[in-house]
Coordinates of C-alpha atoms in Angstrom, one line a residue:
M1 CA 0.0 0.0 0.0
V2 CA 1.2 3.5 -0.9
T3 CA -0.4 6.9 -0.3
A4 CA -0.2 10.3 -1.9
E5 CA -1.6 13.8 -1.6
A6 CA -2.2 14.0 -5.4
R7 CA -3.2 11.0 -7.6
Q8 CA -0.5 11.7 -10.1
Y9 CA 2.2 11.0 -7.5
I10 CA 0.9 7.5 -6.4
R11 CA 2.7 5.9 -9.3
T12 CA 6.0 6.6 -10.9
P13 CA 6.7 5.6 -14.5
A14 CA 10.0 3.9 -15.3
S15 CA 12.4 6.0 -17.3
T16 CA 15.5 4.0 -18.5
T17 CA 17.2 2.6 -21.6
S18 CA 17.8 -0.8 -23.1
S19 CA 21.2 -2.0 -22.0
A20 CA 21.9 -4.3 -25.0
A21 CA 20.4 -4.9 -28.4
A22 CA 17.4 -7.2 -28.7
P23 CA 16.6 -8.9 -32.1
A24 CA 13.2 -9.2 -33.6
G25 CA 11.2 -12.0 -32.0
S26 CA 12.5 -11.2 -28.5
T27 CA 10.2 -11.1 -25.5
Q28 CA 12.9 -10.5 -22.9
I29 CA 14.6 -7.1 -23.1
P30 CA 17.7 -6.2 -21.1
L31 CA 17.4 -2.8 -19.3
T32 CA 19.8 -0.4 -17.6
S33 CA 17.4 -0.3 -14.6
T34 CA 14.2 -2.1 -13.6
E35 CA 13.3 0.6 -11.1
N36 CA 9.5 1.4 -11.3
I37 CA 8.9 -1.5 -13.6
E38 CA 5.6 -3.3 -12.8
A39 CA 3.9 -6.3 -14.4
G40 CA 0.7 -5.2 -16.3
N41 CA 2.1 -1.8 -17.2
T42 CA 2.4 -0.6 -20.8
I43 CA 6.1 -0.3 -21.9
T44 CA 7.2 2.0 -24.8
F45 CA 10.5 1.7 -26.7
T46 CA 11.4 4.8 -28.6
P47 CA 14.1 4.3 -31.2
E48 CA 16.0 7.4 -32.4
A49 CA 14.8 7.3 -36.0
D50 CA 11.7 5.1 -35.9
E51 CA 8.2 5.0 -34.5
P52 CA 7.7 4.1 -30.8
V53 CA 6.9 0.4 -30.1
T54 CA 4.4 -0.3 -27.3
R55 CA 4.1 -3.7 -25.5
T56 CA 2.7 -5.0 -22.2
I57 CA 4.9 -6.1 -19.3
T58 CA 4.2 -9.7 -18.2
G59 CA 7.2 -9.9 -15.8
F60 CA 10.6 -8.7 -14.9
D61 CA 13.8 -9.9 -13.2
A62 CA 15.3 -7.1 -11.0
S63 CA 18.5 -9.1 -10.5
A64 CA 19.1 -9.8 -14.2
R65 CA 17.6 -6.4 -15.0
T66 CA 15.4 -7.8 -17.8
V67 CA 11.8 -7.2 -18.6
T68 CA 9.5 -9.7 -20.3
V69 CA 6.9 -8.3 -22.8
Q70 CA 4.1 -9.5 -25.0
P71 CA 3.8 -9.7 -27.9
A72 CA 7.3 -10.3 -29.2
L73 CA 9.3 -7.6 -30.9
T74 CA 8.7 -7.4 -34.7
S75 CA 11.9 -5.6 -35.4
D76 CA 15.4 -5.3 -34.0
L77 CA 15.9 -3.0 -30.9
A78 CA 19.2 -1.1 -30.6
A79 CA 21.1 -0.8 -27.3
G80 CA 20.5 2.6 -25.7
T81 CA 16.9 2.9 -26.8
M82 CA 14.8 5.1 -24.6
V83 CA 12.3 3.1 -22.4
S84 CA 9.3 4.4 -20.5
T85 CA 6.2 2.9 -18.8
S86 CA 2.7 3.8 -18.0
P87 CA 1.1 4.3 -15.5
G88 CA 4.2 3.2 -13.5
A89 CA 4.9 1.3 -10.3
P90 CA 3.3 2.2 -7.0
S91 CA 5.3 5.0 -5.2
S92 CA 5.0 7.1 -2.1
D93 CA 5.2 10.9 -2.2
E94 CA 6.5 11.1 1.4
S95 CA 9.9 12.2 2.5
R96 CA 10.6 9.6 5.2
G97 CA 13.9 11.0 6.4
L98 CA 12.3 14.4 7.1
A99 CA 9.0 13.3 8.5
G100 CA 10.1 10.1 10.1
V101 CA 7.0 8.3 9.0
G102 CA 5.3 6.8 6.0
G103 CA 6.7 5.0 2.9
P104 CA 5.2 1.8 1.4
D105 CA 3.5 -0.7 3.7
T106 CA 3.9 -4.3 2.8
F107 CA 1.3 -6.8 4.1
Q108 CA 1.6 -10.6 4.2
P109 CA -2.0 -11.8 5.0
S110 CA -2.2 -15.5 5.7
G111 CA -6.0 -15.6 6.0
P112 CA -9.1 -13.4 6.6
G113 CA -8.6 -10.5 9.0
R114 CA -7.7 -6.9 9.4
Q115 CA -4.5 -5.4 8.0
T116 CA -3.3 -2.0 9.5
G117 CA -0.7 0.2 7.8
G118 CA 1.7 2.7 9.4
F119 CA 1.2 6.4 9.9
H120 CA 0.9 8.5 6.7
G121 CA 0.6 12.3 7.0
G122 CA -1.8 14.2 4.8
F123 CA -2.7 11.7 2.1
R124 CA -5.8 11.8 -0.1
F125 CA -5.2 8.7 -2.2
A126 CA -4.2 5.2 -1.3
L127 CA -3.2 2.5 -3.8
L128 CA -3.3 -1.2 -3.0
T129 CA -1.5 -3.6 -5.3
V130 CA -0.8 -7.4 -5.2
S131 CA 2.9 -7.9 -5.5
S132 CA 2.9 -11.7 -5.8
P133 CA 0.6 -14.2 -7.7
G134 CA -2.8 -14.5 -6.0
S135 CA -5.8 -12.3 -5.2
I136 CA -7.2 -10.4 -2.3
T137 CA -10.8 -9.5 -1.6
L138 CA -11.5 -6.3 0.4
S139 CA -14.6 -6.1 2.5
S140 CA -13.9 -2.6 3.8
A141 CA -11.3 0.1 4.1
G142 CA -10.9 2.9 6.6
V143 CA -8.7 5.7 7.9
N144 CA -7.7 6.5 11.5
F145 CA -7.7 10.3 11.2
Q146 CA -4.9 11.8 13.4
A147 CA -5.1 15.5 12.7
F148 CA -7.6 18.0 14.3
R149 CA -11.0 16.9 12.9
A150 CA -12.9 20.2 13.3
T151 CA -16.7 20.1 13.1
S152 CA -18.9 23.1 12.7
A153 CA -19.2 23.3 16.5
D154 CA -15.4 23.8 16.7
Y155 CA -15.3 26.9 14.7
R156 CA -15.3 29.7 17.2
G157 CA -14.5 32.1 14.4
W158 CA -16.0 32.1 10.9
F159 CA -16.2 34.1 7.7
L160 CA -18.8 34.4 4.9
S161 CA -19.2 36.9 2.0
S162 CA -21.0 37.5 -1.2
D163 CA -18.1 35.8 -3.0
D164 CA -18.1 32.0 -2.7
Q165 CA -14.6 31.6 -4.0
L166 CA -13.3 33.7 -1.1
N167 CA -15.5 31.7 1.3
R168 CA -13.9 28.5 0.2
M169 CA -10.4 30.0 0.5
W170 CA -11.1 30.9 4.1
Y171 CA -12.2 27.5 5.1
S172 CA -9.5 25.8 3.0
G173 CA -6.9 27.8 4.9
A174 CA -8.4 26.9 8.3
Y175 CA -8.5 23.3 7.3
T176 CA -4.9 23.4 6.1
V177 CA -3.7 24.4 9.5
Q178 CA -5.9 21.8 11.1
M179 CA -4.2 19.1 9.0
N180 CA -0.9 20.4 10.3
L181 CA -1.8 19.9 14.0
K182 CA -0.1 16.9 15.7
A183 CA -2.3 15.4 18.4
P184 CA -0.8 14.6 21.8
G185 CA 0.8 11.1 21.8
L186 CA 1.1 10.8 18.0
N187 CA 4.4 9.5 16.8
G188 CA 5.6 8.9 20.4
L189 CA 5.5 12.6 21.2
P190 CA 3.4 13.5 24.3
D191 CA 2.7 17.1 23.4
S192 CA 0.6 18.8 20.7
R193 CA 2.4 20.7 17.9
I194 CA 1.9 22.8 14.8
Y195 CA 3.8 21.2 12.0
D196 CA 4.5 23.1 8.7
G197 CA 2.9 20.4 6.5
A198 CA 0.7 17.4 6.9
K199 CA 3.0 15.3 4.9
R200 CA 6.4 17.2 4.9
D201 CA 8.4 18.3 6.8
R202 CA 6.1 17.5 9.7
S203 CA 8.2 19.9 11.8
I204 CA 7.7 23.2 13.6
W205 CA 8.9 26.1 11.4
T206 CA 9.0 29.6 12.7
G207 CA 8.2 31.3 9.4
D208 CA 5.1 29.1 9.0
L209 CA 4.0 30.0 12.5
L210 CA 3.6 33.6 11.5
V211 CA 0.7 32.5 9.3
Q212 CA -0.5 29.5 11.2
I213 CA -0.9 31.1 14.7
P214 CA -3.3 33.9 13.6
T215 CA -5.2 31.5 11.4
L216 CA -5.6 28.9 14.1
L217 CA -6.5 31.2 16.9
T218 CA -9.0 33.2 14.9
S219 CA -10.8 30.1 13.6
L220 CA -10.6 27.6 16.5
G221 CA -9.8 29.9 19.5
D222 CA -9.0 28.2 22.8
A223 CA -8.9 24.8 21.1
G224 CA -5.8 25.9 19.1
A225 CA -3.9 27.5 22.0
P226 CA -2.3 24.3 23.4
Y227 CA -0.8 23.6 19.9
V228 CA 0.7 27.0 19.8
K229 CA 2.1 27.0 23.3
S230 CA 3.8 23.6 23.0
S231 CA 5.3 24.5 19.7
L232 CA 6.7 27.7 21.3
D233 CA 8.0 25.6 24.2
A234 CA 10.0 23.6 21.7
L235 CA 11.6 26.8 20.6
L236 CA 12.5 27.8 24.1
A237 CA 14.0 24.4 24.8
T238 CA 16.3 24.6 21.8
Q239 CA 17.4 28.2 22.0
R240 CA 21.1 28.6 21.7
A241 CA 23.3 30.3 24.3
D242 CA 23.8 33.2 21.9
G243 CA 20.0 33.8 21.9
A244 CA 19.3 32.3 18.4
F245 CA 16.0 30.4 18.0
P246 CA 16.2 27.5 15.5
G247 CA 14.2 27.9 12.3
S248 CA 12.9 24.5 13.2
P249 CA 13.4 23.0 16.6
D250 CA 12.5 19.4 15.5
F251 CA 13.8 19.1 11.9
S252 CA 14.8 15.8 10.3
K253 CA 13.4 12.8 12.1
R254 CA 15.6 10.1 10.6
T255 CA 16.6 8.6 13.9
S256 CA 14.1 10.1 16.4
P257 CA 10.5 11.5 16.2
T258 CA 11.7 14.4 18.3
G259 CA 14.1 15.5 15.4
S260 CA 16.9 17.9 16.0
P261 CA 17.1 21.8 15.9
L262 CA 18.1 23.4 12.6
F263 CA 19.5 26.9 13.0
Y264 CA 18.3 27.9 9.6
S265 CA 18.9 31.7 9.5
N266 CA 18.9 34.9 11.6
N267 CA 15.7 35.8 9.8
Y268 CA 13.9 32.7 10.9
S269 CA 15.3 33.2 14.4
G270 CA 13.6 36.5 14.5
Y271 CA 10.4 34.9 13.2
G272 CA 10.5 32.7 16.3
A273 CA 10.4 35.8 18.6
R274 CA 7.5 37.2 16.6
A275 CA 5.6 34.0 16.9
F276 CA 5.6 34.4 20.7
I277 CA 4.3 38.0 20.4
D278 CA 1.6 36.9 18.0
Y279 CA 0.5 34.3 20.5
F280 CA 0.2 37.0 23.2
R281 CA -1.5 39.4 20.9
Y282 CA -4.3 36.9 20.0
T283 CA -4.7 35.3 23.4
G284 CA -3.7 37.9 26.0
D285 CA -1.8 35.1 27.9
R286 CA 0.2 37.5 30.1
A287 CA 1.8 34.8 32.4
Y288 CA 3.2 32.9 29.4
I289 CA 4.7 35.9 27.6
T290 CA 6.1 37.4 30.8
A291 CA 8.0 34.1 31.5
A292 CA 9.3 34.0 27.9
L293 CA 10.3 37.7 27.7
P294 CA 14.0 37.2 28.8
A295 CA 14.4 34.6 26.0
L296 CA 12.9 37.1 23.5
R297 CA 15.4 39.8 24.6
K298 CA 18.3 37.4 24.1
E299 CA 17.0 36.5 20.6
L300 CA 16.7 40.2 19.8
A301 CA 20.3 40.8 20.9
Y302 CA 21.3 37.9 18.5
N303 CA 19.5 39.6 15.6
D304 CA 21.1 42.9 16.5
S305 CA 24.5 41.4 15.8
F306 CA 23.8 41.4 12.1
L307 CA 23.2 45.2 11.9
N308 CA 26.1 47.1 10.4
A309 CA 27.2 50.7 10.8
D310 CA 24.8 51.8 8.1
N311 CA 21.9 50.4 10.2
L312 CA 21.2 47.7 7.6
V313 CA 21.3 43.9 8.1
V314 CA 24.2 42.0 6.5
S315 CA 24.2 38.2 7.1
N316 CA 24.8 36.3 3.8
D317 CA 22.0 34.1 5.2
R318 CA 19.1 32.2 3.9
D319 CA 15.4 33.0 3.9
Y320 CA 12.4 30.9 3.1
W321 CA 13.3 30.3 -0.5
Q322 CA 16.5 28.4 0.4
S323 CA 19.4 30.5 -1.0
T324 CA 21.7 33.1 0.4
Q325 CA 21.4 36.8 -0.1
T326 CA 24.5 38.9 0.1
G327 CA 25.2 42.6 1.0
E328 CA 22.8 44.8 2.8
V329 CA 19.6 43.0 2.2
T330 CA 16.4 45.0 2.0
K331 CA 14.0 42.3 3.3
Y332 CA 16.3 41.3 6.1
S333 CA 16.6 44.9 7.3
I334 CA 12.8 45.3 7.1
D335 CA 12.2 42.1 8.9
Y336 CA 14.5 43.3 11.7
Y337 CA 12.6 46.6 11.8
I338 CA 9.3 44.7 12.2
L339 CA 10.8 42.6 15.0
L340 CA 11.9 45.8 16.8
R341 CA 8.5 47.3 16.5
E342 CA 6.8 44.2 17.7
M343 CA 9.2 44.0 20.7
S344 CA 8.5 47.6 21.5
W345 CA 4.8 46.9 21.6
L346 CA 5.5 43.9 23.9
E347 CA 7.8 45.8 26.2
R348 CA 5.3 48.7 26.6
T349 CA 2.6 46.1 27.5
V350 CA 4.4 43.8 29.9
G351 CA 8.0 45.0 30.2
S352 CA 10.2 48.1 30.0
S353 CA 9.2 51.3 28.3
T354 CA 12.8 52.3 28.4
L355 CA 13.8 49.3 26.3
A356 CA 10.8 50.0 24.0
D357 CA 12.1 53.6 23.4
G358 CA 15.4 52.2 22.4
Y359 CA 13.9 49.6 20.0
D360 CA 11.8 52.3 18.4
A361 CA 14.8 54.6 17.9
K362 CA 16.7 51.8 16.3
A363 CA 13.8 50.9 14.1
D364 CA 13.6 54.5 12.9
S365 CA 17.2 54.4 11.9
I366 CA 16.7 51.2 9.9
K367 CA 13.8 52.7 8.1
A368 CA 15.7 55.8 7.2
A369 CA 18.7 53.7 6.0
V370 CA 16.5 51.4 3.8
T371 CA 14.7 54.4 2.4
S372 CA 17.9 56.4 1.6
K373 CA 20.1 53.6 0.4
L374 CA 18.1 50.7 -1.1
W375 CA 15.4 52.6 -3.1
N376 CA 15.9 52.2 -6.8
P377 CA 14.3 54.9 -9.0
K378 CA 14.7 52.8 -12.1
L379 CA 12.7 50.1 -10.6
G380 CA 10.2 52.4 -8.9
A381 CA 10.7 50.1 -5.9
Y382 CA 13.3 48.8 -3.5
G383 CA 16.1 46.7 -4.9
Q384 CA 17.0 43.3 -3.4
S385 CA 20.2 44.4 -1.7
S386 CA 23.2 46.7 -2.0
T387 CA 24.9 44.0 -4.1
N388 CA 21.8 43.4 -6.3
P389 CA 20.2 46.9 -6.4
D390 CA 18.6 46.4 -9.8
V391 CA 16.8 43.1 -8.8
L392 CA 13.1 43.6 -8.2
V393 CA 11.8 41.2 -5.4
E394 CA 8.2 40.7 -4.2
D395 CA 8.7 40.1 -0.5
A396 CA 10.8 43.2 0.5
N397 CA 8.6 45.6 -1.5
S398 CA 5.4 44.0 -0.1
L399 CA 6.7 44.4 3.5
A400 CA 7.9 48.0 2.8
L401 CA 4.3 48.8 1.7
Q402 CA 2.7 47.1 4.6
Y403 CA 4.9 48.6 7.3
G404 CA 5.0 52.2 6.1
F405 CA 8.4 52.5 4.4
V406 CA 6.9 53.7 1.2
P407 CA 5.8 57.4 1.2
P408 CA 2.3 57.9 -0.1
E409 CA 3.4 59.5 -3.3
K410 CA 5.5 56.4 -4.2
Q411 CA 2.9 53.7 -3.2
A412 CA 1.4 53.5 -6.7
S413 CA 4.9 53.1 -8.2
V414 CA 5.7 50.1 -5.9
L415 CA 2.3 48.5 -6.5
A416 CA 2.8 48.8 -10.3
A417 CA 6.4 47.4 -10.0
L418 CA 5.1 44.4 -8.0
E419 CA 2.4 43.7 -10.7
K420 CA 5.2 43.2 -13.2
L421 CA 6.0 39.9 -11.3
W422 CA 2.4 38.6 -11.8
N423 CA 1.4 35.8 -14.1
P424 CA -1.9 33.9 -14.4
H425 CA -0.8 31.6 -11.5
G426 CA 0.3 34.2 -8.9
A427 CA 3.3 36.4 -8.4
I428 CA 6.8 35.1 -8.9
M429 CA 9.3 35.9 -6.1
G430 CA 11.5 37.9 -8.4
P431 CA 14.5 37.4 -10.8
G432 CA 17.1 35.2 -9.0
L433 CA 14.8 34.4 -6.0
Q434 CA 14.1 30.8 -7.2
D435 CA 14.3 27.7 -5.1
P436 CA 16.9 25.3 -6.5
T437 CA 14.1 22.8 -7.2
G438 CA 12.2 25.2 -9.5
H439 CA 9.4 26.7 -7.5
T440 CA 9.0 30.4 -8.3
I441 CA 5.6 31.2 -6.8
E442 CA 5.6 31.2 -3.0
P443 CA 2.2 31.5 -1.3
F444 CA 4.1 32.7 1.8
A445 CA 5.5 35.7 -0.2
N446 CA 2.2 36.2 -2.1
G447 CA 0.5 36.5 1.3
M448 CA 2.9 39.3 2.1
E449 CA 1.8 41.1 -1.1
T450 CA -1.9 40.6 -0.6
A451 CA -1.5 42.0 2.9
S452 CA 0.4 45.0 1.5
R453 CA -2.2 45.7 -1.1
F454 CA -5.0 45.7 1.5
S455 CA -3.0 48.1 3.7
A456 CA -2.3 50.4 0.7
G457 CA -6.0 50.5 -0.1
D458 CA -5.8 48.2 -3.2
T459 CA -8.4 45.7 -2.1
N460 CA -9.3 44.7 -5.6
G461 CA -5.6 44.1 -6.4
A462 CA -5.2 42.0 -3.3
L463 CA -8.2 39.8 -4.2
D464 CA -7.0 39.5 -7.8
L465 CA -3.7 38.1 -6.6
M466 CA -5.6 35.8 -4.2
R467 CA -7.6 34.4 -7.0
R468 CA -4.5 33.8 -9.1
T469 CA -2.5 32.1 -6.4
W470 CA -5.1 30.3 -4.3
G471 CA -8.0 30.0 -6.7
P472 CA -6.6 26.9 -8.5
M473 CA -5.9 25.2 -5.2
I474 CA -9.6 25.2 -4.3
D475 CA -10.6 24.1 -7.8
E476 CA -11.8 20.5 -7.4
K477 CA -11.0 19.9 -11.1
N478 CA -7.3 20.7 -10.6
P479 CA -5.3 17.4 -10.6
L480 CA -3.4 18.7 -7.5
Y481 CA -6.6 19.5 -5.6
T482 CA -6.4 18.4 -1.9
G483 CA -8.9 20.7 -0.2
T484 CA -5.9 22.3 1.4
F485 CA -3.3 24.9 0.3
W486 CA 0.0 24.0 -1.2
E487 CA 3.6 24.9 -0.2
F488 CA 4.5 26.4 -3.6
K489 CA 3.9 26.5 -7.3
N490 CA 6.1 26.7 -10.3
S491 CA 5.6 29.4 -13.0
T492 CA 3.1 27.3 -14.9
G493 CA 0.9 26.7 -11.8
G494 CA 2.1 23.1 -11.0
V495 CA 4.7 21.7 -8.6
N496 CA 8.1 20.3 -9.5
R497 CA 8.4 17.3 -7.3
A498 CA 6.3 14.6 -5.7
T499 CA 7.4 15.4 -2.2
A500 CA 6.0 19.0 -2.5
S501 CA 3.7 19.6 0.4
L502 CA 0.1 20.1 -0.7
A503 CA -1.2 20.9 2.8
H504 CA 1.2 23.6 4.0
G505 CA 0.5 26.0 6.8
W506 CA 2.5 29.0 5.5
S507 CA 0.0 29.2 2.6
A508 CA -3.0 29.9 4.8
A509 CA -2.8 33.7 4.6
P510 CA -6.2 34.2 2.9
S511 CA -8.0 33.0 6.0
V512 CA -6.6 35.5 8.4
Q513 CA -6.5 38.3 5.8
L514 CA -10.1 37.9 4.8
T515 CA -11.1 38.1 8.5
E516 CA -8.7 41.0 9.4
Q517 CA -8.6 43.0 6.1
L518 CA -11.8 42.4 4.1
L519 CA -14.2 41.8 7.0
G520 CA -11.9 44.0 9.1
I521 CA -11.7 42.6 12.6
A522 CA -8.2 42.7 14.0
P523 CA -6.6 42.7 17.5
V524 CA -4.9 45.9 18.8
G525 CA -4.3 45.1 22.5
P526 CA -3.5 41.7 23.9
G527 CA -6.4 39.2 23.6
Y528 CA -8.4 41.9 21.8
Q529 CA -8.7 44.0 24.9
S530 CA -8.6 46.7 22.3
W531 CA -9.6 46.0 18.7
S532 CA -10.3 47.6 15.4
I533 CA -13.0 46.9 12.8
T534 CA -11.9 48.4 9.5
P535 CA -13.6 46.9 6.4
R536 CA -11.9 47.2 3.0
P537 CA -14.7 46.2 0.7
G538 CA -13.4 46.8 -2.8
A539 CA -15.9 45.2 -5.2
V540 CA -17.2 42.7 -2.6
R541 CA -20.9 43.3 -1.8
W542 CA -21.1 42.0 1.8
T543 CA -19.2 40.0 4.4
A544 CA -20.0 38.6 7.8
G545 CA -17.9 36.8 10.4
A546 CA -16.7 36.5 13.9
V547 CA -13.5 36.0 15.9
P548 CA -13.1 34.5 19.4
T549 CA -11.3 36.7 22.0
A550 CA -10.3 36.4 25.6
Y551 CA -13.2 38.7 26.5
G552 CA -15.9 37.1 24.3
T553 CA -16.7 36.9 20.6
I554 CA -16.5 39.9 18.2
K555 CA -19.0 39.7 15.4
A556 CA -19.3 42.0 12.4
Q557 CA -21.1 42.2 9.1
W558 CA -21.3 44.9 6.5
T559 CA -23.0 45.6 3.2
S560 CA -21.6 47.9 0.5
D561 CA -23.7 49.3 -2.3
P562 CA -21.7 51.7 -4.5
R563 CA -24.8 52.4 -6.6
S564 CA -26.8 53.9 -3.8
G565 CA -23.7 55.2 -2.0
Q566 CA -24.6 53.4 1.2
F567 CA -22.4 51.3 3.5
T568 CA -23.9 49.6 6.5
L569 CA -22.1 47.8 9.3
T570 CA -23.3 46.0 12.4
A571 CA -20.8 45.1 15.1
Q572 CA -21.2 43.2 18.4
T573 CA -18.1 43.6 20.7
P574 CA -17.5 42.3 24.2
A575 CA -17.9 44.3 27.4
H576 CA -14.7 45.6 29.1
T577 CA -13.0 46.2 25.8
T578 CA -12.6 49.3 23.6
G579 CA -12.0 49.7 19.9
T580 CA -12.3 51.7 16.8
I581 CA -14.8 51.2 14.0
A582 CA -13.9 52.7 10.6
V583 CA -16.3 53.0 7.7
P584 CA -15.5 54.2 4.2
A585 CA -16.7 57.8 3.8
D586 CA -16.0 60.9 1.9
R587 CA -16.4 64.6 3.0
D588 CA -20.1 64.6 2.0
S589 CA -21.1 61.4 3.8
T590 CA -23.6 61.3 6.6
I591 CA -22.9 58.7 9.3
T592 CA -25.3 57.5 11.8
V593 CA -24.5 55.2 14.8
N594 CA -27.5 53.4 16.4
G595 CA -29.8 56.0 14.9
H596 CA -27.8 59.1 15.9
T597 CA -25.9 61.2 13.4
E598 CA -22.2 61.3 14.3
W599 CA -20.8 62.8 11.1
Q600 CA -22.2 65.2 8.5
G601 CA -20.9 67.7 6.0
G602 CA -17.3 66.8 6.7
K603 CA -17.6 67.5 10.5
A604 CA -17.9 65.4 13.6
L605 CA -21.0 66.0 15.6
G606 CA -19.5 64.4 18.7
S607 CA -16.2 63.6 20.3
R608 CA -15.7 60.1 19.1
A609 CA -15.5 60.5 15.3
K610 CA -12.6 61.7 13.2
S611 CA -11.7 61.5 9.5
S612 CA -8.6 59.7 8.1
D613 CA -7.7 58.4 4.6
D614 CA -11.2 58.1 3.2
Y615 CA -12.6 56.7 6.4
V616 CA -14.5 58.1 9.4
I617 CA -13.2 56.4 12.5
L618 CA -15.2 56.0 15.7
T619 CA -13.6 55.3 19.1
V620 CA -16.1 53.3 21.2
P621 CA -16.4 51.0 24.2
G622 CA -17.5 47.4 23.8
G623 CA -21.2 47.1 22.8
T624 CA -23.5 46.7 19.8
Y625 CA -23.4 49.2 17.0
E626 CA -25.4 49.7 13.8
I627 CA -23.6 52.2 11.6
T628 CA -24.8 53.6 8.3
A629 CA -22.6 55.7 6.0
T630 CA -24.6 57.5 3.2
Q631 CA -22.9 59.5 0.4
R632 CA -24.8 62.3 -1.3

């Protein structure tokens, strides 16, 4: 028995050559290799200057490296002739050395009874074949499901809209993360964990956590928190003396299911610290983050060692696409800026305001350095690095937009530059940023760009890129469809190797972004003690949804009707919280809140409303609000 996420990977055709000449009339052909040869397959011999010859395999001898075919050859076959088979021999798409599980199961039934295979992560197809003469009768088949099997009752958060494709993306992202959850006790490990992929690598990865943690906690709430904490505990347990967190604390399970720490890059070390902060932001678990704060300070000091005299990061290190970047790297510098801002927020909440002031000052210096040194007027965007200033990259420019590096007058230029990287299947990472195995479209990086387009007010552009990147993944007619999101794609929309993960957590960005950007509910203070509701409707007609918080559920729904010029929003927010509600409005809009006019003729009629960037923003305590914005 073998398993696979996609049907096309459950068999591997043979690809070899004839090792010696075979005369006409032969039924036994010598081959260079009998790997992936299976009796019953079609075999095709393709001479250099003649038509292909197709036969049926009736047997083979792996020791002698010969294959027996029927009918006999009708003409001579030269040595070195290309040989291929269809559909191929059973094969597993799993990477056993990384995941420590899976591979083919061999059964030797001696009579009626039940046969049980080993653990296989994230498969959709199973293939049973008889490998010796005889027959087997199956009366039933079943699966012992070992991921988090969420029912409708488990969804503490949810999302719906007028666009069914977006709805299916939201739930596919949530389901992807559920498939990545390792239950306590599975594979001999007592704790629960968030793995990067259901099939591969089946390890905790800090970069993936930045997408998985918000997705998990906004969809399942408290049920997801233990998976996050135990994964963060694994990072704490493997932190180096110099402060570095491993990119993966449990990578490569060749000899033990616990794996071993992989110190992948300074960037991924910083992602680890940000994962702790995200956990605190979404849960408000003050005791946990306070205990972890000294470790986070040590990690920040480690990251700081890569900052040069120009206030830019130089590490010659790797990032998620598995190659080094040299010189003063734009993305690495912005990533460190983000970490400093996140640590500043954390210190002001549970630590030292003095340290926070220092982090903010350093972040300001990095921002100034990136803006002055790494902007490329010819690109109309930031270059990759000081050594590759003319290389346009998706990730760095997306983060620059999202985190306020790009002045308002240059935002359109950066958005246009990024669009040059688009193709029908998503956005490529950029020239030179290609994984050695050939994937060029990273949903992880495309999620950075969709987030940046939302933040820059380009909702329709964000949704366009979502449809290109994730739309094919939720298309049931796609041969790679799994119901979950994939690790990567190549430039033609496929994947380049069978071991590619087709249920990968870092690809779940649409779920959290549809909740936080399109619907608009996002945390501000820890555990949503303070929150914001800022819809970005674009061309979407309506959305509704909810998120679980430490104080109760926040619910919101809105309807946008550009023809009538009316936008309506209803929000239910918990007691003992505060927040802001922003609705799209121009100077001539009239805004009513629970029947009372709060804004009219470009002026606030009370103390809680103000105007900013085509929105009117209301600061309110927890409660229920019905808001209508009407344009003249």
